[in-house]
PDB file of C-alpha atoms in Angstrom:
ATOM      1  CA  MET A   1       0.000   0.000   0.000  1.00 33.00           C
ATOM      2  CA  LYS A   2       1.315   3.459  -0.799  1.00 32.00           C
ATOM      3  CA  ALA A   3      -0.108   6.764   0.361  1.00 33.00           C
ATOM      4  CA  ILE A   4      -0.337   9.793  -1.904  1.00 30.00           C
ATOM      5  CA  THR A   5       0.896  12.673   0.213  1.00 29.00           C
ATOM      6  CA  GLY A   6       2.931  15.848  -0.030  1.00 28.00           C
ATOM      7  CA  MET A   7       3.804  18.085  -2.950  1.00 27.00           C
ATOM      8  CA  TYR A   8       6.835  19.223  -4.930  1.00 26.00           C
ATOM      9  CA  VAL A   9       8.628  22.304  -3.578  1.00 27.00           C
ATOM     10  CA  PHE A  10      11.013  24.435  -5.629  1.00 25.00           C
ATOM     11  CA  SER A  11      13.497  27.041  -4.440  1.00 26.00           C
ATOM     12  CA  ALA A  12      16.233  29.203  -5.929  1.00 29.00           C
ATOM     13  CA  ILE A  13      17.409  32.797  -6.251  1.00 28.00           C
ATOM     14  CA  VAL A  14      15.767  35.534  -8.287  1.00 31.00           C
ATOM     15  CA  ILE A  15      18.023  36.700 -11.117  1.00 36.00           C
ATOM     16  CA  VAL A  16      16.279  39.735 -12.625  1.00 38.00           C
ATOM     17  CA  SER A  17      12.708  41.033 -12.386  1.00 38.00           C
ATOM     18  CA  PHE A  18      10.606  43.289 -14.585  1.00 37.00           C
ATOM     19  CA  ALA A  19       6.949  44.287 -15.148  1.00 39.00           C
ATOM     20  CA  ASN A  20       3.894  42.633 -13.636  1.00 42.00           C
ATOM     21  CA  SER A  21       1.792  39.891 -15.179  1.00 45.00           C
ATOM     22  CA  GLN A  22      -1.009  41.367 -17.243  1.00 46.00           C
ATOM     23  CA  PRO A  23      -4.571  40.096 -17.649  1.00 45.00           C
ATOM     24  CA  THR A  24      -5.508  39.122 -21.174  1.00 47.00           C
ATOM     25  CA  ALA A  25      -8.577  37.911 -23.040  1.00 48.00           C
ATOM     26  CA  ASP A  26      -9.114  34.915 -25.304  1.00 49.00           C
ATOM     27  CA  VAL A  27      -9.086  37.297 -28.280  1.00 47.00           C
ATOM     28  CA  ASN A  28      -6.300  36.528 -30.783  1.00 55.00           C
ATOM     29  CA  VAL A  29      -5.264  33.377 -28.881  1.00 61.00           C
ATOM     30  CA  ASP A  30      -4.512  30.491 -31.241  1.00 70.00           C
ATOM     31  CA  LEU A  31      -6.275  27.576 -29.547  1.00 77.00           C
ATOM     32  CA  LYS A  32      -4.331  25.165 -31.769  1.00 82.00           C
ATOM     33  CA  ARG A  33      -1.356  26.052 -29.581  1.00 92.00           C
ATOM     34  CA  LEU A  34      -2.942  24.728 -26.404  1.00 96.00           C
ATOM     35  CA  LEU A  35      -0.481  22.626 -24.414  1.00 97.00           C
ATOM     36  CA  GLN A  36      -1.446  18.967 -24.092  1.00 96.00           C
ATOM     37  CA  PRO A  37      -1.398  16.537 -21.141  1.00 97.00           C
ATOM     38  CA  ALA A  38       2.097  15.258 -20.483  1.00 96.00           C
ATOM     39  CA  SER A  39       0.796  11.734 -19.823  1.00 95.00           C
ATOM     40  CA  THR A  40      -2.371   9.655 -19.740  1.00 95.00           C
ATOM     41  CA  ILE A  41      -4.223   7.734 -17.048  1.00 96.00           C
ATOM     42  CA  ARG A  42      -5.578   4.283 -17.818  1.00 95.00           C
ATOM     43  CA  THR A  43      -9.092   3.778 -16.491  1.00 96.00           C
ATOM     44  CA  GLY A  44     -11.134   0.718 -15.542  1.00 96.00           C
ATOM     45  CA  VAL A  45     -10.632  -2.090 -13.038  1.00 96.00           C
ATOM     46  CA  VAL A  46      -7.074  -2.324 -11.684  1.00 95.00           C
ATOM     47  CA  ASP A  47      -5.903  -5.796 -10.618  1.00 93.00           C
ATOM     48  CA  ARG A  48      -9.262  -6.486  -8.938  1.00 90.00           C
ATOM     49  CA  VAL A  49      -8.162  -4.078  -6.203  1.00 93.00           C
ATOM     50  CA  GLY A  50     -10.172  -1.061  -7.285  1.00 96.00           C
ATOM     51  CA  ARG A  51     -11.031   1.002 -10.310  1.00 97.00           C
ATOM     52  CA  ILE A  52     -10.377   4.411 -11.876  1.00 97.00           C
ATOM     53  CA  ASP A  53     -13.119   6.199 -13.795  1.00 97.00           C
ATOM     54  CA  TYR A  54     -12.976   9.401 -15.795  1.00 97.00           C
ATOM     55  CA  VAL A  55     -15.737  11.889 -14.941  1.00 96.00           C
ATOM     56  CA  ALA A  56     -16.387  13.751 -18.178  1.00 94.00           C
ATOM     57  CA  GLN A  57     -18.563  16.423 -16.554  1.00 93.00           C
ATOM     58  CA  THR A  58     -15.731  17.646 -14.309  1.00 90.00           C
ATOM     59  CA  GLY A  59     -12.582  16.418 -16.076  1.00 91.00           C
ATOM     60  CA  GLU A  60     -11.562  14.622 -12.885  1.00 94.00           C
ATOM     61  CA  TYR A  61     -10.848  10.966 -12.078  1.00 96.00           C
ATOM     62  CA  ARG A  62     -12.804   9.001  -9.491  1.00 97.00           C
ATOM     63  CA  ILE A  63     -10.802   6.302  -7.693  1.00 97.00           C
ATOM     64  CA  THR A  64     -12.608   3.555  -5.799  1.00 97.00           C
ATOM     65  CA  TRP A  65     -11.245   0.715  -3.620  1.00 96.00           C
ATOM     66  CA  ARG A  66     -12.065  -1.285  -0.504  1.00 93.00           C
ATOM     67  CA  GLY A  67     -10.471  -0.150   2.724  1.00 93.00           C
ATOM     68  CA  TYR A  68      -8.889  -2.185   5.490  1.00 91.00           C
ATOM     69  CA  ASP A  69     -12.282  -2.961   6.990  1.00 91.00           C
ATOM     70  CA  GLY A  70     -13.875  -3.855   3.649  1.00 90.00           C
ATOM     71  CA  ARG A  71     -15.780  -0.597   3.299  1.00 93.00           C
ATOM     72  CA  LEU A  72     -15.932   0.978  -0.166  1.00 94.00           C
ATOM     73  CA  LEU A  73     -13.686   4.062  -0.244  1.00 96.00           C
ATOM     74  CA  GLN A  74     -13.566   6.763  -2.882  1.00 95.00           C
ATOM     75  CA  THR A  75     -11.519   9.844  -3.714  1.00 95.00           C
ATOM     76  CA  THR A  76     -11.193  12.247  -6.625  1.00 95.00           C
ATOM     77  CA  TYR A  77      -7.980  13.078  -8.486  1.00 95.00           C
ATOM     78  CA  THR A  78      -7.775  16.477 -10.191  1.00 93.00           C
ATOM     79  CA  PRO A  79      -5.064  16.422 -12.907  1.00 93.00           C
ATOM     80  CA  GLU A  80      -2.897  19.514 -13.369  1.00 94.00           C
ATOM     81  CA  TRP A  81      -3.406  19.237 -17.110  1.00 94.00           C
ATOM     82  CA  ARG A  82      -6.947  20.586 -16.880  1.00 94.00           C
ATOM     83  CA  ALA A  83      -5.335  24.046 -17.095  1.00 96.00           C
ATOM     84  CA  LYS A  84      -5.756  25.752 -20.484  1.00 96.00           C
ATOM     85  CA  VAL A  85      -2.400  27.189 -21.464  1.00 98.00           C
ATOM     86  CA  THR A  86      -0.657  28.433 -24.591  1.00 97.00           C
ATOM     87  CA  LEU A  87       3.054  29.073 -25.023  1.00 97.00           C
ATOM     88  CA  ILE A  88       4.819  31.144 -27.675  1.00 97.00           C
ATOM     89  CA  ALA A  89       8.615  31.218 -27.810  1.00 98.00           C
ATOM     90  CA  SER A  90      10.968  33.369 -29.867  1.00 97.00           C
ATOM     91  CA  ALA A  91      14.729  33.828 -30.117  1.00 97.00           C
ATOM     92  CA  GLU A  92      16.697  36.916 -31.095  1.00 96.00           C
ATOM     93  CA  ARG A  93      20.415  37.164 -31.868  1.00 96.00           C
ATOM     94  CA  LEU A  94      21.967  40.060 -29.953  1.00 96.00           C
ATOM     95  CA  GLN A  95      24.928  42.226 -30.893  1.00 95.00           C
ATOM     96  CA  ASP A  96      27.206  40.420 -28.443  1.00 95.00           C
ATOM     97  CA  SER A  97      26.509  37.124 -30.289  1.00 94.00           C
ATOM     98  CA  THR A  98      24.264  35.774 -27.559  1.00 97.00           C
ATOM     99  CA  TRP A  99      20.611  34.827 -28.006  1.00 97.00           C
ATOM    100  CA  ARG A 100      17.665  36.210 -26.097  1.00 98.00           C
ATOM    101  CA  TYR A 101      14.869  33.662 -25.654  1.00 98.00           C
ATOM    102  CA  THR A 102      11.411  34.949 -24.786  1.00 98.00           C
ATOM    103  CA  TYR A 103       8.658  32.671 -23.497  1.00 98.00           C
ATOM    104  CA  THR A 104       5.131  34.042 -23.283  1.00 97.00           C
ATOM    105  CA  ILE A 105       2.788  31.821 -21.284  1.00 97.00           C
ATOM    106  CA  HIS A 106      -0.937  32.588 -21.391  1.00 97.00           C
ATOM    107  CA  ASN A 107      -3.298  30.978 -18.890  1.00 97.00           C
ATOM    108  CA  LEU A 108      -6.607  31.275 -20.705  1.00 97.00           C
ATOM    109  CA  PRO A 109      -9.632  32.889 -19.048  1.00 96.00           C
ATOM    110  CA  ARG A 110     -11.498  29.570 -18.926  1.00 94.00           C
ATOM    111  CA  SER A 111      -8.577  27.746 -17.280  1.00 96.00           C
ATOM    112  CA  PRO A 112      -9.561  26.132 -13.943  1.00 95.00           C
ATOM    113  CA  HIS A 113      -6.059  26.240 -12.398  1.00 96.00           C
ATOM    114  CA  ASN A 114      -3.293  28.752 -11.724  1.00 97.00           C
ATOM    115  CA  ILE A 115       0.167  28.152 -13.236  1.00 98.00           C
ATOM    116  CA  VAL A 116       3.045  27.861 -10.779  1.00 97.00           C
ATOM    117  CA  ALA A 117       6.081  26.505 -12.680  1.00 97.00           C
ATOM    118  CA  ILE A 118       7.521  26.142 -16.174  1.00 97.00           C
ATOM    119  CA  TYR A 119      10.337  23.778 -17.211  1.00 97.00           C
ATOM    120  CA  VAL A 120      12.191  23.584 -20.535  1.00 97.00           C
ATOM    121  CA  THR A 121      14.532  20.700 -21.343  1.00 96.00           C
ATOM    122  CA  THR A 122      18.039  21.563 -22.463  1.00 95.00           C
ATOM    123  CA  ASP A 123      21.396  19.899 -23.161  1.00 92.00           C
ATOM    124  CA  ASP A 124      23.647  21.501 -20.544  1.00 84.00           C
ATOM    125  CA  ALA A 125      23.188  24.975 -22.053  1.00 87.00           C
ATOM    126  CA  GLU A 126      23.455  27.045 -18.873  1.00 88.00           C
ATOM    127  CA  PRO A 127      22.029  30.534 -19.480  1.00 93.00           C
ATOM    128  CA  VAL A 128      24.134  33.656 -19.085  1.00 94.00           C
ATOM    129  CA  ARG A 129      21.286  35.302 -17.174  1.00 94.00           C
ATOM    130  CA  ALA A 130      17.533  35.131 -16.825  1.00 96.00           C
ATOM    131  CA  LEU A 131      14.769  37.692 -16.535  1.00 94.00           C
ATOM    132  CA  ALA A 132      11.439  37.067 -14.840  1.00 93.00           C
ATOM    133  CA  GLN A 133       8.401  39.215 -14.271  1.00 90.00           C
ATOM    134  CA  LYS A 134       7.641  40.307 -10.745  1.00 89.00           C
ATOM    135  CA  GLY A 135       6.327  37.398  -8.707  1.00 93.00           C
ATOM    136  CA  TRP A 136       8.354  34.831 -10.670  1.00 96.00           C
ATOM    137  CA  ARG A 137      11.960  33.699 -10.447  1.00 95.00           C
ATOM    138  CA  PHE A 138      14.448  31.626 -12.383  1.00 96.00           C
ATOM    139  CA  THR A 139      15.425  28.546 -10.384  1.00 95.00           C
ATOM    140  CA  GLY A 140      18.326  27.283 -12.481  1.00 94.00           C
ATOM    141  CA  VAL A 141      19.026  24.109 -14.436  1.00 93.00           C
ATOM    142  CA  HIS A 142      17.948  20.884 -12.726  1.00 90.00           C
ATOM    143  CA  GLN A 143      18.242  17.177 -13.422  1.00 91.00           C
ATOM    144  CA  THR A 144      14.756  15.713 -13.850  1.00 92.00           C
ATOM    145  CA  HIS A 145      13.459  12.323 -14.996  1.00 90.00           C
ATOM    146  CA  LYS A 146      12.983  14.051 -18.378  1.00 92.00           C
ATOM    147  CA  GLY A 147      16.632  15.088 -18.502  1.00 92.00           C
ATOM    148  CA  GLN A 148      18.139  18.477 -17.719  1.00 94.00           C
ATOM    149  CA  ALA A 149      15.680  21.354 -17.639  1.00 96.00           C
ATOM    150  CA  PHE A 150      15.794  25.010 -16.677  1.00 96.00           C
ATOM    151  CA  SER A 151      12.843  26.318 -14.757  1.00 96.00           C
ATOM    152  CA  PHE A 152      10.910  29.388 -13.735  1.00 97.00           C
ATOM    153  CA  CYS A 153       8.606  29.195 -10.711  1.00 96.00           C
ATOM    154  CA  VAL A 154       6.303  31.483  -8.819  1.00 96.00           C
ATOM    155  CA  ASP A 155       8.319  33.215  -6.106  1.00 94.00           C
ATOM    156  CA  PRO A 156       6.934  32.055  -2.727  1.00 90.00           C
ATOM    157  CA  ALA A 157       8.481  35.119  -1.075  1.00 89.00           C
ATOM    158  CA  SER A 158       6.713  37.631  -3.309  1.00 87.00           C
ATOM    159  CA  GLU A 159       4.008  39.785  -1.777  1.00 86.00           C
ATOM    160  CA  PRO A 160       1.369  39.175  -2.697  1.00 86.00           C
ATOM    161  CA  TYR A 161       2.008  35.578  -3.724  1.00 88.00           C
ATOM    162  CA  ALA A 162       0.861  35.612  -7.353  1.00 85.00           C
ATOM    163  CA  PRO A 163       0.682  32.399  -9.385  1.00 94.00           C
ATOM    164  CA  LEU A 164      -0.428  32.941 -12.969  1.00 96.00           C
ATOM    165  CA  ALA A 165      -4.204  33.143 -12.735  1.00 97.00           C
ATOM    166  CA  ALA A 166      -6.773  32.484 -15.444  1.00 97.00           C
ATOM    167  CA  GLY A 167      -6.774  35.302 -17.990  1.00 97.00           C
ATOM    168  CA  GLN A 168      -3.183  36.351 -17.241  1.00 96.00           C
ATOM    169  CA  GLN A 169       0.068  35.931 -19.110  1.00 96.00           C
ATOM    170  CA  VAL A 170       3.692  36.027 -18.031  1.00 96.00           C
ATOM    171  CA  CYS A 171       6.798  36.809 -20.078  1.00 96.00           C
ATOM    172  CA  LEU A 172      10.054  35.060 -19.153  1.00 97.00           C
ATOM    173  CA  GLN A 173      13.460  35.477 -20.790  1.00 97.00           C
ATOM    174  CA  LEU A 174      16.837  33.768 -20.975  1.00 96.00           C
ATOM    175  CA  ILE A 175      20.102  35.031 -22.393  1.00 97.00           C
ATOM    176  CA  SER A 176      22.237  32.195 -23.760  1.00 97.00           C
ATOM    177  CA  LYS A 177      25.472  31.740 -25.677  1.00 96.00           C
ATOM    178  CA  HIS A 178      23.855  28.907 -27.626  1.00 97.00           C
ATOM    179  CA  PRO A 179      21.545  28.865 -30.683  1.00 97.00           C
ATOM    180  CA  PRO A 180      17.894  27.767 -30.771  1.00 98.00           C
ATOM    181  CA  ALA A 181      16.897  24.127 -31.014  1.00 98.00           C
ATOM    182  CA  VAL A 182      13.722  22.253 -30.043  1.00 98.00           C
ATOM    183  CA  GLY A 183      13.166  21.313 -26.420  1.00 97.00           C
ATOM    184  CA  THR A 184      10.139  20.204 -24.442  1.00 97.00           C
ATOM    185  CA  CYS A 185       8.248  22.535 -22.140  1.00 97.00           C
ATOM    186  CA  PHE A 186       6.381  21.264 -19.073  1.00 97.00           C
ATOM    187  CA  VAL A 187       3.909  23.465 -17.191  1.00 97.00           C
ATOM    188  CA  SER A 188       2.749  22.770 -13.644  1.00 96.00           C
ATOM    189  CA  SER A 189      -0.424  24.126 -12.058  1.00 96.00           C
ATOM    190  CA  ASP A 190      -1.820  24.346  -8.553  1.00 95.00           C
ATOM    191  CA  ALA A 191      -4.456  21.669  -9.024  1.00 93.00           C
ATOM    192  CA  PRO A 192      -5.761  20.487  -5.626  1.00 91.00           C
ATOM    193  CA  LEU A 193      -3.757  17.754  -3.943  1.00 87.00           C
ATOM    194  CA  ILE A 194      -5.460  14.386  -3.796  1.00 90.00           C
ATOM    195  CA  ARG A 195      -6.950  13.665  -0.363  1.00 89.00           C
ATOM    196  CA  VAL A 196      -7.527  10.050   0.634  1.00 91.00           C
ATOM    197  CA  PRO A 197      -9.475   8.640   3.618  1.00 89.00           C
ATOM    198  CA  GLU A 198      -6.728   6.051   4.149  1.00 90.00           C
ATOM    199  CA  GLU A 199      -3.768   4.659   2.249  1.00 91.00           C
ATOM    200  CA  MET A 200      -4.535   3.921  -1.365  1.00 93.00           C
ATOM    201  CA  PRO A 201      -3.409   0.558  -2.804  1.00 94.00           C
ATOM    202  CA  SER A 202      -0.111   1.007  -4.632  1.00 94.00           C
ATOM    203  CA  VAL A 203      -1.447  -0.490  -7.875  1.00 95.00           C
ATOM    204  CA  LEU A 204      -3.930   2.395  -8.015  1.00 96.00           C
ATOM    205  CA  ALA A 205      -1.430   5.035  -6.884  1.00 94.00           C
ATOM    206  CA  ASP A 206       1.017   3.933  -9.567  1.00 95.00           C
ATOM    207  CA  ARG A 207      -1.553   4.798 -12.260  1.00 95.00           C
ATOM    208  CA  LEU A 208      -1.430   8.479 -11.304  1.00 95.00           C
ATOM    209  CA  PRO A 209       1.236  10.689 -12.919  1.00 94.00           C
ATOM    210  CA  LEU A 210       3.893  12.310 -10.749  1.00 89.00           C
ATOM    211  CA  GLY A 211       6.134  15.312 -11.242  1.00 90.00           C
ATOM    212  CA  LEU A 212       6.355  16.751 -14.733  1.00 94.00           C
ATOM    213  CA  ASP A 213       4.112  13.975 -16.079  1.00 95.00           C
ATOM    214  CA  GLY A 214       1.218  15.420 -14.123  1.00 93.00           C
ATOM    215  CA  GLY A 215       1.157  18.718 -16.008  1.00 96.00           C
ATOM    216  CA  LEU A 216       1.029  20.029 -19.549  1.00 98.00           C
ATOM    217  CA  ARG A 217       3.603  19.589 -22.307  1.00 97.00           C
ATOM    218  CA  SER A 218       4.591  21.037 -25.679  1.00 97.00           C
ATOM    219  CA  TYR A 219       7.586  21.533 -27.926  1.00 98.00           C
ATOM    220  CA  THR A 220       9.323  24.888 -27.607  1.00 98.00           C
ATOM    221  CA  LEU A 221      12.611  26.620 -28.376  1.00 98.00           C
ATOM    222  CA  SER A 222      15.567  25.768 -26.165  1.00 97.00           C
ATOM    223  CA  PRO A 223      19.248  26.746 -26.385  1.00 97.00           C
ATOM    224  CA  SER A 224      21.490  23.901 -27.496  1.00 96.00           C
ATOM    225  CA  ARG A 225      25.250  23.711 -27.058  1.00 94.00           C
ATOM    226  CA  ARG A 226      25.447  20.559 -29.174  1.00 94.00           C
ATOM    227  CA  LEU A 227      23.504  21.674 -32.246  1.00 96.00           C
ATOM    228  CA  SER A 228      24.836  20.103 -35.456  1.00 96.00           C
ATOM    229  CA  ALA A 229      23.690  19.702 -39.037  1.00 95.00           C
ATOM    230  CA  GLU A 230      22.531  16.169 -38.289  1.00 94.00           C
ATOM    231  CA  SER A 231      20.671  17.093 -35.099  1.00 96.00           C
ATOM    232  CA  PHE A 232      19.077  20.085 -36.842  1.00 97.00           C
ATOM    233  CA  ARG A 233      17.267  17.661 -39.130  1.00 96.00           C
ATOM    234  CA  THR A 234      15.691  16.039 -36.054  1.00 96.00           C
ATOM    235  CA  HIS A 235      14.785  19.406 -34.555  1.00 98.00           C
ATOM    236  CA  TRP A 236      13.142  20.524 -37.783  1.00 98.00           C
ATOM    237  CA  ARG A 237      11.032  17.373 -37.928  1.00 97.00           C
ATOM    238  CA  ALA A 238       9.873  18.130 -34.387  1.00 97.00           C
ATOM    239  CA  ALA A 239       8.988  21.654 -35.517  1.00 98.00           C
ATOM    240  CA  ILE A 240       6.806  20.231 -38.284  1.00 97.00           C
ATOM    241  CA  ASP A 241       5.157  17.833 -35.814  1.00 96.00           C
ATOM    242  CA  ALA A 242       4.467  20.796 -33.518  1.00 96.00           C
ATOM    243  CA  GLY A 243       2.590  22.589 -36.304  1.00 96.00           C
ATOM    244  CA  TRP A 244       4.967  25.550 -36.446  1.00 97.00           C
ATOM    245  CA  VAL A 245       4.465  25.733 -40.210  1.00 97.00           C
ATOM    246  CA  GLY A 246       0.795  26.419 -40.870  1.00 92.00           C
ATOM    247  CA  ASP A 247       0.637  25.117 -44.442  1.00 95.00           C
ATOM    248  CA  LYS A 248       1.393  21.524 -45.468  1.00 96.00           C
ATOM    249  CA  GLN A 249       2.696  22.407 -48.904  1.00 97.00           C
ATOM    250  CA  LEU A 250       4.981  25.078 -47.464  1.00 98.00           C
ATOM    251  CA  ALA A 251       6.162  22.659 -44.781  1.00 98.00           C
ATOM    252  CA  SER A 252       7.047  20.134 -47.491  1.00 98.00           C
ATOM    253  CA  ARG A 253       8.980  22.704 -49.530  1.00 98.00           C
ATOM    254  CA  LEU A 254      10.875  24.016 -46.529  1.00 98.00           C
ATOM    255  CA  THR A 255      11.724  20.482 -45.415  1.00 98.00           C
ATOM    256  CA  MET A 256      13.105  19.696 -48.869  1.00 98.00           C
ATOM    257  CA  TYR A 257      15.458  22.685 -48.720  1.00 98.00           C
ATOM    258  CA  VAL A 258      16.384  21.966 -45.106  1.00 98.00           C
ATOM    259  CA  GLU A 259      17.414  18.471 -46.188  1.00 97.00           C
ATOM    260  CA  ARG A 260      19.459  19.950 -49.039  1.00 97.00           C
ATOM    261  CA  THR A 261      21.165  22.395 -46.684  1.00 97.00           C
ATOM    262  CA  VAL A 262      21.975  19.713 -44.146  1.00 97.00           C
ATOM    263  CA  ALA A 263      23.271  17.300 -46.800  1.00 97.00           C
ATOM    264  CA  ALA A 264      25.477  20.030 -48.283  1.00 97.00           C
ATOM    265  CA  LEU A 265      26.873  20.928 -44.870  1.00 96.00           C
ATOM    266  CA  GLN A 266      27.627  17.283 -44.102  1.00 95.00           C
ATOM    267  CA  SER A 267      29.435  16.790 -47.411  1.00 95.00           C
ATOM    268  CA  GLY A 268      31.344  20.077 -47.170  1.00 94.00           C
ATOM    269  CA  HIS A 269      29.630  21.754 -50.157  1.00 95.00           C
ATOM    270  CA  ARG A 270      29.336  25.226 -48.673  1.00 94.00           C
ATOM    271  CA  LEU A 271      28.058  26.920 -51.850  1.00 96.00           C
ATOM    272  CA  ARG A 272      25.226  24.395 -52.201  1.00 96.00           C
ATOM    273  CA  ALA A 273      24.311  24.985 -48.568  1.00 97.00           C
ATOM    274  CA  GLN A 274      24.314  28.750 -49.129  1.00 97.00           C
ATOM    275  CA  ASN A 275      22.031  28.431 -52.156  1.00 97.00           C
ATOM    276  CA  ALA A 276      19.560  26.164 -50.351  1.00 97.00           C
ATOM    277  CA  LEU A 277      19.564  28.477 -47.330  1.00 97.00           C
ATOM    278  CA  ALA A 278      18.919  31.499 -49.567  1.00 98.00           C
ATOM    279  CA  THR A 279      15.828  29.746 -50.945  1.00 98.00           C
ATOM    280  CA  ILE A 280      14.651  29.017 -47.405  1.00 98.00           C
ATOM    281  CA  GLN A 281      15.086  32.654 -46.431  1.00 97.00           C
ATOM    282  CA  GLN A 282      13.095  33.747 -49.481  1.00 98.00           C
ATOM    283  CA  LEU A 283      10.278  31.338 -48.631  1.00 98.00           C
ATOM    284  CA  VAL A 284      10.170  32.626 -45.057  1.00 98.00           C
ATOM    285  CA  LEU A 285       9.957  36.189 -46.348  1.00 97.00           C
ATOM    286  CA  GLU A 286       7.230  35.308 -48.827  1.00 97.00           C
ATOM    287  CA  TYR A 287       5.113  33.204 -46.454  1.00 97.00           C
ATOM    288  CA  ASN A 288       5.962  34.946 -43.202  1.00 96.00           C
ATOM    289  CA  GLU A 289       2.431  34.805 -41.773  1.00 96.00           C
ATOM    290  CA  LYS A 290       2.250  31.013 -42.167  1.00 97.00           C
ATOM    291  CA  LEU A 291       5.221  30.374 -39.903  1.00 97.00           C
ATOM    292  CA  GLU A 292       5.266  30.498 -36.111  1.00 97.00           C
ATOM    293  CA  PRO A 293       8.121  32.440 -34.465  1.00 97.00           C
ATOM    294  CA  GLU A 294       9.685  29.146 -33.346  1.00 98.00           C
ATOM    295  CA  ALA A 295      10.023  27.942 -36.958  1.00 98.00           C
ATOM    296  CA  LYS A 296      11.477  31.287 -38.026  1.00 98.00           C
ATOM    297  CA  ALA A 297      14.089  31.102 -35.272  1.00 98.00           C
ATOM    298  CA  LEU A 298      15.267  27.679 -36.457  1.00 98.00           C
ATOM    299  CA  LEU A 299      15.397  28.660 -40.133  1.00 98.00           C
ATOM    300  CA  LEU A 300      16.717  32.213 -39.870  1.00 97.00           C
ATOM    301  CA  GLN A 301      19.091  31.811 -36.926  1.00 97.00           C
ATOM    302  CA  SER A 302      20.084  28.219 -36.186  1.00 97.00           C
ATOM    303  CA  LEU A 303      20.594  27.109 -39.782  1.00 97.00           C
ATOM    304  CA  PRO A 304      22.709  30.180 -40.709  1.00 96.00           C
ATOM    305  CA  TYR A 305      24.667  29.609 -37.491  1.00 97.00           C
ATOM    306  CA  LEU A 306      25.526  26.088 -38.643  1.00 97.00           C
ATOM    307  CA  LEU A 307      26.548  27.362 -42.065  1.00 95.00           C
ATOM    308  CA  HIS A 308      28.773  30.042 -40.521  1.00 93.00           C
ATOM    309  CA  ARG A 309      30.355  27.542 -38.142  1.00 90.00           C
ATOM    310  CA  ALA A 310      31.042  25.137 -41.018  1.00 87.00           C
ATOM    311  CA  GLY A 311      32.785  27.947 -42.908  1.00 72.00           C
ATOM    312  CA  SER A 312      34.920  28.890 -39.932  1.00 63.00           C
ATOM    313  CA  THR A 313      36.243  25.334 -39.593  1.00 58.00           C
ATOM    314  CA  HIS A 314      37.592  25.121 -43.122  1.00 53.00           C
TER     315      HIS A 314
END
């Protein structure tokens, strides 16, 4: 038997603060960008010990089992992923050859939970500095069961304590020496903790997601210190899967020229890579409104970075 108790606690030092979170409306929010549950919960009878049922009316899960004395016990699990959140990320190359990453998180007006933490996976790319709106703080790079991730969390010392409420958005920034690649973002909310009348059987408890798996997930931009021509191909495929190119035909054309650029870089044909990249840049200019800022960052910053680095090594 295993009890479900406690919660995750995060602590670190504030780096930089600016501006307050601002309330926003659902107007101009692209609902296709809603973050999705980071995991699933299997329902039905569990090893003849109890059962888990999804309650469609509330979006919660009802867990039923027999207690020590044979009585039927029941509790309700509220998943963090019921929050309705969108995330837009962009990257900008600065004059000192660093990149500024901006993450805008919008907790939609109809969201039932506040947002308390945001994690983005990375490959050891420690930021130069971080900037967080008042009430939030950067907590550093941590080792998680999803790999290394940097995180921003609500500052428990802020007055008033201000998790991101429904209808609000927060803007968070990182300055990094490394170019944009594709990472995974996890968002945690303050969904109510599960309360149980007595210990829950472990076979039921094990069905419930813990940590980052309990929240929301999406692809996003993340600095990468190990970006290469070969890995860029993988990152671009993830960008297509994420829907960062809003037209299938355009996505196909861009992918064709990305493949040409990568192949040319791998074989040392710099001029071919330059020509393919020039076509990509023209397509981005021509179809600018059909590309999300994340796709533009990969095509207009990361790919030229790889081409420049290839030239500097010859």
